[in-house]
Coordinates of C-alpha atoms in Angstrom, one line a residue:
M24 CA -4.7 6.9 -21.7
L25 CA -5.6 10.3 -20.8
K26 CA -3.1 12.3 -18.2
K27 CA -4.6 15.3 -16.3
T28 CA -2.5 17.8 -14.1
V29 CA -2.7 18.3 -10.5
F30 CA -1.0 21.2 -8.9
L31 CA 0.2 21.1 -5.4
T32 CA 1.1 24.8 -4.7
A33 CA 0.7 27.5 -2.1
M34 CA -1.0 29.4 -5.2
S35 CA -4.1 27.6 -5.0
L36 CA -5.3 30.1 -2.0
T37 CA -6.1 32.5 -4.4
F38 CA -9.0 30.1 -5.9
L39 CA -10.6 30.1 -2.7
A40 CA -12.7 32.6 -0.5
V41 CA -12.0 31.1 2.8
P42 CA -9.1 28.4 3.4
L43 CA -10.5 25.1 4.8
W44 CA -7.3 23.4 6.0
G45 CA -7.7 19.8 6.4
K46 CA -10.7 19.7 4.2
T47 CA -11.2 18.5 0.4
V48 CA -13.3 20.6 -1.7
I49 CA -14.8 19.7 -5.0
N50 CA -14.4 22.9 -7.5
E51 CA -15.6 22.3 -10.9
Q52 CA -14.4 25.6 -11.9
V53 CA -10.7 24.5 -11.8
Q54 CA -11.0 21.8 -14.3
G55 CA -8.0 19.7 -14.6
K56 CA -6.2 21.1 -11.7
Q57 CA -6.2 19.3 -8.2
L58 CA -4.5 22.1 -5.8
L59 CA -3.0 20.9 -2.7
T60 CA -1.5 23.2 -0.3
I61 CA 0.9 21.8 2.6
K62 CA 2.1 23.9 5.5
A63 CA 5.2 22.4 6.4
E64 CA 5.8 23.8 9.8
S65 CA 2.1 23.3 11.1
D66 CA 0.9 20.7 13.9
K67 CA -2.5 19.3 13.6
G68 CA -1.7 16.4 16.2
R69 CA -0.1 13.1 16.3
I70 CA -1.1 10.1 13.9
S71 CA -1.3 7.2 16.4
R72 CA 0.5 4.2 15.0
N73 CA -2.3 2.2 16.1
I74 CA -4.5 3.5 13.2
Y75 CA -2.6 0.9 11.2
G76 CA -3.8 -2.1 13.6
H77 CA -5.1 -5.5 12.4
F78 CA -7.7 -8.0 13.4
A79 CA -7.6 -11.6 13.9
E80 CA -10.9 -13.4 14.4
H81 CA -11.6 -17.3 14.9
L82 CA -13.0 -17.1 11.4
G83 CA -12.3 -19.4 8.4
R84 CA -8.2 -20.1 8.0
C85 CA -7.4 -16.4 9.7
V86 CA -6.2 -18.2 12.9
Y87 CA -5.9 -21.7 12.0
E88 CA -3.2 -21.7 9.0
G89 CA -2.9 -18.0 8.9
F90 CA -1.3 -18.3 12.1
W91 CA -1.4 -21.4 13.9
V92 CA 0.0 -24.5 12.3
G93 CA 0.9 -26.5 15.5
E94 CA 4.4 -27.3 16.6
D95 CA 4.2 -30.8 14.6
S96 CA 3.6 -29.0 11.5
D97 CA 5.8 -29.5 8.3
I98 CA 5.5 -25.5 7.7
A99 CA 8.4 -23.7 9.5
N100 CA 7.2 -22.5 12.9
V101 CA 8.0 -21.4 16.2
R102 CA 5.8 -22.9 19.2
G103 CA 3.2 -23.5 16.5
I104 CA 3.0 -20.1 15.0
R105 CA 4.1 -20.0 11.4
T106 CA 7.4 -18.0 10.6
D107 CA 6.7 -17.0 7.2
V108 CA 3.5 -15.1 8.0
V109 CA 5.3 -13.4 11.3
D110 CA 8.2 -12.3 9.4
A111 CA 6.1 -11.1 6.4
L112 CA 4.1 -8.8 9.3
K113 CA 7.1 -7.4 11.0
K114 CA 7.8 -5.6 7.7
I115 CA 4.4 -3.5 8.0
Q116 CA 5.1 -3.3 11.9
V117 CA 1.7 -4.3 13.0
P118 CA 1.2 -2.2 16.0
V119 CA -1.8 -3.7 17.5
L120 CA -3.7 -6.8 17.2
R121 CA -7.5 -7.5 18.0
W122 CA -8.8 -10.9 19.0
P123 CA -10.5 -13.3 19.2
G124 CA -13.4 -11.5 17.2
G125 CA -15.7 -10.3 16.0
C126 CA -18.8 -12.1 16.6
F127 CA -16.8 -15.2 18.0
A128 CA -15.9 -13.0 20.5
D129 CA -19.6 -13.3 22.3
K130 CA -19.2 -16.9 22.2
Y131 CA -15.7 -17.4 23.5
H132 CA -15.2 -18.6 26.6
W133 CA -11.7 -18.2 27.5
M134 CA -11.1 -20.7 30.1
D135 CA -11.5 -23.3 27.3
G136 CA -8.5 -21.9 25.6
I137 CA -5.9 -22.7 28.4
G138 CA -4.2 -25.4 30.0
P139 CA -2.8 -28.7 28.0
R140 CA -4.2 -28.5 24.4
D141 CA -5.1 -32.0 24.4
S142 CA -7.3 -31.6 27.1
R143 CA -9.0 -28.5 25.9
P144 CA -12.8 -28.6 25.3
S145 CA -14.0 -28.1 21.6
M146 CA -17.0 -26.2 20.5
I147 CA -19.1 -25.4 17.2
N148 CA -18.0 -22.3 15.5
T149 CA -21.9 -21.6 14.7
F150 CA -21.0 -18.0 13.4
W151 CA -18.5 -18.9 11.1
G152 CA -19.0 -22.1 8.9
G153 CA -20.4 -24.3 11.6
V154 CA -17.0 -26.0 12.0
E155 CA -15.1 -27.4 15.0
E156 CA -13.3 -25.2 17.5
D157 CA -10.7 -27.1 19.3
N158 CA -9.2 -24.1 21.2
S159 CA -5.9 -25.2 20.5
F160 CA -5.0 -21.5 19.8
G161 CA -6.2 -19.5 23.1
T162 CA -4.6 -16.7 25.5
H163 CA -1.2 -17.9 25.8
E164 CA -1.0 -18.4 22.1
F165 CA -2.1 -15.3 21.3
M166 CA 0.0 -13.5 23.7
D167 CA 3.0 -15.3 22.2
L168 CA 2.1 -14.3 18.8
C169 CA 1.8 -10.4 20.0
E170 CA 5.5 -10.8 21.5
M171 CA 6.8 -12.1 18.0
L172 CA 5.2 -9.4 16.1
G173 CA 6.0 -6.7 18.5
A174 CA 2.3 -5.8 18.7
S175 CA -0.1 -4.7 21.7
P176 CA -3.0 -7.1 22.3
Y177 CA -6.4 -5.7 21.9
I178 CA -8.8 -8.3 23.8
A179 CA -12.7 -8.3 23.0
G180 CA -14.5 -9.8 25.8
N181 CA -17.6 -11.6 25.9
V182 CA -20.6 -9.7 27.1
G183 CA -23.3 -11.4 24.7
S184 CA -22.9 -15.1 26.3
G185 CA -20.8 -14.5 29.2
T186 CA -20.5 -13.6 32.9
V187 CA -19.4 -10.4 34.7
K188 CA -17.3 -13.1 36.8
E189 CA -15.7 -14.6 33.5
M190 CA -14.6 -11.5 32.1
Q191 CA -13.3 -10.3 35.5
E192 CA -11.4 -13.5 36.1
W193 CA -9.9 -13.2 32.3
V194 CA -8.6 -10.0 33.0
E195 CA -6.8 -11.1 36.3
Y196 CA -5.4 -14.0 34.6
M197 CA -3.8 -11.9 32.1
T198 CA -2.4 -8.8 34.2
A199 CA -2.6 -9.7 37.9
D200 CA 0.3 -10.9 39.9
M201 CA -1.6 -12.2 42.9
G202 CA -4.4 -14.2 43.5
A203 CA -6.3 -17.6 42.2
M204 CA -6.2 -16.5 38.6
A205 CA -2.4 -15.4 38.4
K206 CA -1.5 -18.8 40.3
L207 CA -3.4 -20.6 37.3
R208 CA -1.6 -18.5 34.7
K209 CA 1.6 -19.5 36.6
L210 CA 0.7 -23.1 36.2
N211 CA 0.2 -22.9 32.8
G212 CA 3.8 -21.8 32.2
R213 CA 3.6 -17.9 32.4
Q214 CA 5.0 -16.3 35.4
E215 CA 4.9 -12.7 34.5
P216 CA 1.4 -10.9 34.0
W217 CA 1.0 -9.7 30.4
K218 CA 0.3 -6.1 29.6
V219 CA -3.3 -5.6 27.9
P220 CA -3.5 -2.0 26.7
F221 CA -6.9 -2.5 25.3
F222 CA -10.0 -4.5 26.4
G223 CA -13.2 -4.3 24.6
I224 CA -16.4 -5.0 26.5
G225 CA -18.3 -6.8 23.9
N226 CA -18.5 -6.5 20.2
E227 CA -21.5 -5.6 18.1
N228 CA -23.8 -6.0 20.6
W229 CA -26.7 -4.5 18.5
G230 CA -26.2 -7.7 16.4
C231 CA -24.4 -10.8 16.8
G232 CA -23.1 -9.8 20.3
G233 CA -26.6 -9.9 21.5
E234 CA -29.4 -8.3 19.6
M235 CA -29.3 -5.8 22.2
T236 CA -30.8 -2.2 22.4
P237 CA -28.5 0.5 23.2
E238 CA -30.2 1.2 26.4
Y239 CA -29.9 -2.1 27.5
Y240 CA -26.3 -2.5 26.4
S241 CA -25.5 0.7 28.4
D242 CA -26.6 -1.0 31.3
E243 CA -24.7 -3.9 30.9
Y244 CA -21.6 -2.0 29.9
R245 CA -21.8 0.1 33.2
K246 CA -21.9 -3.5 35.0
F247 CA -19.3 -5.1 33.4
Q248 CA -16.9 -2.4 33.2
N249 CA -17.2 -2.0 36.8
Y250 CA -15.5 -5.6 37.3
V251 CA -12.9 -5.2 34.6
V252 CA -10.1 -4.0 37.1
R253 CA -7.1 -2.3 36.1
F254 CA -4.3 -4.3 38.1
P255 CA -0.9 -2.6 39.2
G256 CA 1.1 -2.7 36.3
N257 CA -1.6 -2.5 33.8
E258 CA -3.2 0.8 35.0
N259 CA -3.8 2.4 31.9
M260 CA -5.7 -0.4 30.1
K261 CA -8.5 1.4 28.1
K262 CA -11.9 0.3 28.5
V263 CA -13.6 0.0 25.1
A264 CA -17.6 0.4 24.9
C265 CA -19.0 -1.4 21.7
G266 CA -20.2 1.5 19.5
P267 CA -22.5 0.9 16.1
G268 CA -22.0 -0.4 12.9
D269 CA -22.2 2.2 10.2
L270 CA -24.0 5.4 11.0
N271 CA -26.4 4.6 13.7
L272 CA -26.0 8.0 15.5
H273 CA -28.9 6.9 18.0
W274 CA -26.8 4.1 19.4
L275 CA -23.7 6.2 19.8
E276 CA -25.9 9.0 21.3
V277 CA -27.4 6.6 24.0
V278 CA -23.9 4.9 24.9
M279 CA -22.0 8.2 24.8
R280 CA -24.8 9.7 27.3
N281 CA -25.0 6.9 29.6
C282 CA -21.5 5.5 29.7
N283 CA -19.3 8.4 28.9
R284 CA -17.8 8.4 32.4
F285 CA -16.8 4.6 32.3
M286 CA -15.1 4.3 29.1
D287 CA -11.9 5.2 27.4
A288 CA -12.8 4.4 24.1
I289 CA -15.9 3.5 21.6
T290 CA -15.9 1.9 18.5
L291 CA -17.1 2.1 14.9
H292 CA -17.2 -0.5 12.3
R293 CA -17.4 0.3 8.7
Y294 CA -17.5 -2.1 5.6
V295 CA -17.8 -1.2 2.0
F296 CA -19.1 -3.2 -1.2
T297 CA -20.9 -2.3 -4.4
G298 CA -23.9 -4.5 -4.0
N299 CA -25.8 -5.2 -1.0
W300 CA -25.5 -7.3 2.3
G301 CA -26.9 -10.5 0.3
V302 CA -24.9 -9.9 -2.7
K303 CA -21.7 -7.7 -2.3
G304 CA -20.2 -8.2 -5.6
S305 CA -16.9 -9.9 -7.0
A306 CA -13.6 -9.2 -5.4
T307 CA -11.8 -9.4 -8.9
Q308 CA -14.6 -9.2 -11.7
F309 CA -15.7 -5.6 -12.2
N310 CA -15.5 -2.5 -14.6
S311 CA -15.0 1.2 -14.1
E312 CA -18.6 1.9 -13.0
L313 CA -18.2 -0.6 -10.2
W314 CA -14.7 0.6 -9.1
V315 CA -16.2 4.2 -8.7
K316 CA -19.2 3.1 -6.8
L317 CA -16.6 1.5 -4.3
M318 CA -14.7 4.6 -4.2
E319 CA -18.1 6.7 -3.5
N320 CA -18.8 4.3 -0.7
T321 CA -15.3 4.4 0.8
V322 CA -15.2 8.3 0.6
E323 CA -18.2 8.3 2.9
I324 CA -16.0 7.4 6.0
D325 CA -15.1 11.2 6.0
S326 CA -18.4 12.6 6.7
M327 CA -19.3 9.6 8.8
L328 CA -16.2 10.5 11.4
E329 CA -17.5 14.1 11.3
K330 CA -20.8 13.1 12.3
F331 CA -19.6 10.8 15.1
V332 CA -17.1 13.3 16.3
E333 CA -19.9 15.7 16.5
V334 CA -21.8 13.7 18.9
M335 CA -18.7 12.7 20.8
D336 CA -17.8 16.2 21.4
K337 CA -21.1 16.8 22.8
Y338 CA -20.8 14.5 25.8
D339 CA -17.0 14.6 25.9
P340 CA -15.7 18.1 24.6
R341 CA -12.3 17.6 26.0
K342 CA -11.8 14.8 23.9
R343 CA -10.8 12.4 26.5
I344 CA -12.5 9.4 24.9
E345 CA -10.8 8.1 21.8
L346 CA -12.7 6.6 18.8
Y347 CA -11.3 3.1 17.4
V348 CA -12.6 2.1 14.0
D349 CA -11.9 -1.6 14.9
E350 CA -13.3 -3.2 11.9
W351 CA -13.1 -1.7 8.7
G352 CA -12.5 -2.7 4.8
T353 CA -14.0 -4.1 1.7
W354 CA -16.2 -7.0 1.8
W355 CA -16.7 -9.3 -1.5
D356 CA -18.7 -12.4 -2.2
Q357 CA -16.5 -15.2 -1.2
E358 CA -14.3 -16.9 -3.8
A359 CA -15.8 -19.8 -5.7
G360 CA -15.0 -23.5 -4.2
S361 CA -13.7 -21.8 -0.9
H362 CA -15.7 -22.9 2.3
P363 CA -19.0 -21.5 3.1
G364 CA -18.8 -19.0 5.8
F365 CA -15.0 -18.5 5.6
L366 CA -15.0 -15.0 3.9
Y367 CA -12.1 -15.9 1.7
Q368 CA -11.6 -13.4 -1.0
Q369 CA -8.9 -11.9 -3.1
N370 CA -7.5 -8.5 -3.1
T371 CA -7.0 -6.1 -6.2
M372 CA -5.7 -2.7 -6.7
R373 CA -9.4 -1.4 -6.1
D374 CA -8.9 -2.8 -2.4
A375 CA -5.6 -1.2 -2.2
V376 CA -6.9 2.3 -3.4
S377 CA -9.9 2.0 -1.0
A378 CA -7.6 1.3 2.0
A379 CA -5.3 4.5 1.0
V380 CA -8.7 6.7 1.3
F381 CA -9.6 4.9 4.7
L382 CA -6.4 5.6 6.2
N383 CA -5.9 9.0 4.8
S384 CA -9.2 9.9 6.4
F385 CA -8.3 8.3 9.7
N386 CA -5.1 10.2 9.7
A387 CA -7.1 13.5 9.1
H388 CA -9.4 12.7 12.4
C389 CA -6.5 11.6 14.3
D390 CA -7.8 14.1 17.2
R391 CA -10.4 11.4 17.8
V392 CA -9.3 8.4 15.8
K393 CA -6.7 6.7 17.7
M394 CA -7.1 3.2 16.7
A395 CA -8.3 1.5 13.5
N396 CA -8.1 -2.6 12.7
I397 CA -8.5 -3.7 9.1
A398 CA -10.7 -6.7 9.0
Q399 CA -8.8 -9.1 8.7
I400 CA -5.1 -9.8 8.8
N401 CA -4.9 -13.4 7.1
N402 CA -7.0 -15.2 4.6
V403 CA -10.6 -13.4 5.4
L404 CA -12.0 -10.4 3.8
Q405 CA -9.2 -7.7 3.1
A406 CA -6.6 -9.6 4.0
M407 CA -2.9 -8.8 4.1
I408 CA -1.6 -12.3 3.7
L409 CA -3.3 -15.3 1.8
T410 CA -2.1 -18.9 2.5
D411 CA -2.7 -22.0 0.8
G412 CA -1.1 -24.7 3.1
P413 CA 2.4 -24.1 3.1
K414 CA 2.3 -21.3 0.2
M415 CA 2.0 -17.8 1.4
I416 CA 1.6 -14.7 -0.8
V417 CA 1.2 -10.9 0.2
T418 CA -1.6 -8.8 -1.0
P419 CA -2.1 -5.2 -2.5
T420 CA -3.4 -4.1 0.5
Y421 CA -0.2 -5.4 2.4
H422 CA 1.8 -2.9 0.4
V423 CA -0.5 0.0 1.5
F424 CA 0.3 -0.8 5.1
E425 CA 3.9 -1.1 4.1
L426 CA 4.1 2.4 2.3
Y427 CA 2.1 4.0 5.3
T428 CA 4.2 3.0 8.0
A429 CA 6.1 6.5 7.2
H430 CA 3.0 7.8 9.0
H431 CA 3.2 5.9 12.4
D432 CA 3.5 8.3 15.2
A433 CA 4.4 11.1 12.9
T434 CA 2.7 14.9 13.1
L435 CA -0.2 15.5 10.9
L436 CA 0.4 18.5 8.7
E437 CA -2.2 21.1 7.8
S438 CA -3.3 20.6 3.9
E439 CA -6.1 21.7 1.8
L440 CA -6.8 19.8 -1.6
V441 CA -9.0 21.6 -4.1
C442 CA -9.9 18.7 -6.6
D443 CA -11.7 17.8 -9.6
P444 CA -14.6 15.3 -9.4
L445 CA -13.7 11.8 -10.1
A446 CA -14.7 10.8 -13.7
G447 CA -18.0 8.9 -13.7
S448 CA -19.0 9.8 -10.1
E449 CA -22.5 11.0 -9.6
K450 CA -21.7 11.9 -6.1
K451 CA -18.9 14.1 -7.5
I452 CA -16.1 12.8 -5.0
Q453 CA -12.6 13.6 -5.5
S454 CA -10.5 12.0 -7.7
V455 CA -7.1 12.3 -5.5
S456 CA -7.0 11.4 -1.7
V457 CA -3.9 12.7 0.3
S458 CA -2.4 12.6 3.5
V459 CA 0.5 14.6 4.6
S460 CA 2.8 14.1 7.9
K461 CA 6.1 15.3 9.4
D462 CA 8.4 12.6 10.9
S463 CA 10.7 12.8 13.8
A464 CA 13.4 13.2 11.4
G465 CA 11.6 16.2 9.6
T466 CA 10.8 14.1 6.7
I467 CA 7.9 15.1 4.8
N468 CA 5.5 12.2 4.0
I469 CA 2.8 12.4 1.5
T470 CA 0.6 9.4 0.8
V471 CA -1.5 10.0 -2.4
A472 CA -4.0 7.7 -4.0
N473 CA -5.2 8.3 -7.6
L474 CA -8.8 7.3 -7.3
D475 CA -8.9 7.4 -11.4
P476 CA -9.1 3.5 -12.6
E477 CA -8.3 4.8 -15.9
N478 CA -6.3 8.1 -16.0
S479 CA -2.8 9.2 -14.9
T480 CA -2.2 12.6 -13.1
E481 CA 0.8 14.8 -13.0
V482 CA 1.2 16.7 -9.7
I483 CA 3.2 19.8 -9.3
C484 CA 3.9 20.8 -5.7
D485 CA 5.4 23.7 -3.8
L486 CA 5.6 23.6 -0.1
V487 CA 4.7 26.5 2.2
G488 CA 7.5 26.8 5.1
L489 CA 10.1 24.5 3.3
T490 CA 12.7 24.6 0.4
P491 CA 13.0 21.0 -0.7
K492 CA 16.3 19.4 -0.8
A493 CA 15.6 16.0 -2.0
V494 CA 12.7 13.9 -3.0
T495 CA 12.1 10.3 -3.3
G496 CA 8.8 8.1 -4.4
K497 CA 7.6 4.9 -4.3
V498 CA 4.5 3.6 -6.0
L499 CA 2.1 0.8 -5.5
N500 CA 0.2 -0.3 -8.8
G501 CA -0.4 -3.2 -11.0
K502 CA -1.1 -3.5 -15.0
A503 CA -5.0 -3.3 -14.7
M504 CA -7.4 -1.8 -12.1
N505 CA -8.4 -5.5 -11.1
S506 CA -4.5 -6.5 -10.7
H507 CA -3.9 -8.8 -7.7
N508 CA -1.3 -11.3 -6.6
S509 CA -2.0 -15.1 -6.8
F510 CA 0.1 -18.2 -5.9
D511 CA 0.9 -18.6 -9.5
T512 CA 2.1 -14.8 -9.7
P513 CA 2.9 -13.9 -6.2
A514 CA 4.6 -10.3 -7.6
E515 CA 1.9 -9.2 -9.9
V516 CA 1.4 -6.1 -7.7
S517 CA 4.2 -4.8 -5.7
V518 CA 5.9 -1.3 -4.7
T519 CA 8.5 0.0 -7.3
E520 CA 10.3 3.5 -7.5
L521 CA 8.3 6.2 -8.5
K522 CA 10.3 7.3 -11.3
D523 CA 8.5 10.0 -12.9
I524 CA 9.5 12.5 -10.3
E525 CA 11.7 15.7 -10.6
L526 CA 12.6 18.5 -8.2
Q527 CA 13.8 21.8 -9.6
A528 CA 14.6 24.5 -7.0
D529 CA 11.4 24.4 -5.0
K530 CA 8.9 22.8 -7.6
L531 CA 8.3 19.3 -7.5
T532 CA 6.7 17.5 -10.4
V533 CA 5.4 14.1 -10.3
T534 CA 3.0 11.8 -12.3
L535 CA 1.0 9.1 -10.9
P536 CA -0.2 6.4 -12.6
A537 CA -3.9 5.3 -12.7
H538 CA -5.3 3.3 -9.8
S539 CA -2.3 3.7 -7.8
V540 CA -1.0 4.7 -4.2
S541 CA 2.0 6.3 -3.6
L542 CA 4.4 7.6 -1.1
I543 CA 6.2 10.8 -1.8
Q544 CA 9.2 12.0 0.8
I545 CA 10.5 15.2 0.9
K546 CA 13.5 16.2 3.1

């Protein structure tokens, strides 16, 4: 295994004609030296903890078994919600949870999910698996879950098959303290209104949410949002417009132009894989070439966000409107033997490194990106947790979120990375991805992903404006690029101490293993 050297030093500025703070530059003239400069006293804005949000859809075993087992289950639970999953998720400090979809949101009729469970009507989940949905997990159960997690609820409303009246009454049911819907909520056991900080008006309305044009959706959005009333006590609820999937700037342009006065946020969805939408590739069986291809697709999020921000700035130069990447992650062919349409996939170090690249990019654009929601939290796509009946394991991606809690509500610091291209990358993407913040205690937090699947990287670091007193490090890694946790080997991939780290005076030396994600903390 080879080892290359990365210099994180103020001297890196001598290699550049013009500093590009917060940017990544591929420089083939500086072979073997990835150069990162950090300004310890800078302030590039606050990294919202909601960037580390999650998504739970009525899809496969995300909600049912993932969260909901019922009060009579042999699996330990509180009011039907399994305790082992909740306890695990508390450790990664889930800030916000989006529900009930996804595509399911624009088929969901909320009144079917309230009242006595044995009298709730069932439906067929035609989007995901064609299975029966008995509505035993509804508004009260979801809000109970959020309170257990300490997470803010993000509701996705039904525009595709719903009505204005239905959406208006759902908001009233959840957040009003008087009126018919509040009385109904109280009759169903909840006296006090809930806080709903975020309300999405439709989901993927260009596709499964109604196959609409942006012009048509703009009119629908303006109509629906007019009746999504902010009741006293919930005056700051943000109205979220449906943005595009991937780089559809026409949709974004039309909706921003027509609706900017009526929205508080707009969304973006971004999934990555190595194949195509028909055959996306295996989650666990891949070589270094496919690893690199995924990293190339993942890194595109940075230029995509820049293009989005350019359009948003055109119609909202004061940056009042927030950008929510409320579905993102890797998407692979579902595991053999799993239920068709349930989107169950394994989760390896490749997924973990991809997640780190996404999160580093969201941090870098924290002036606009105020929320992101990985898809999905349990048993679906790039999940944090996998269950098998009473069994439960956490995934490598879970551990990325564990490490990145250091960035929650921290201050983004100015940084510049001059980086070698990743070996084997035709697009010559960077081989290292970095994000740097300072928390309220003054600790510098550096999250760094080594995108190279085969070679370790030595890091030499000086900080501008700070003489380090102490340094600690943690690393997430596995024996191979496709290492993953299973129910037989639940700790194959875990967070361990980053031992190859040394501080002498103002110089820090670190070796990052291949295919790894690390957190370095400097005081």
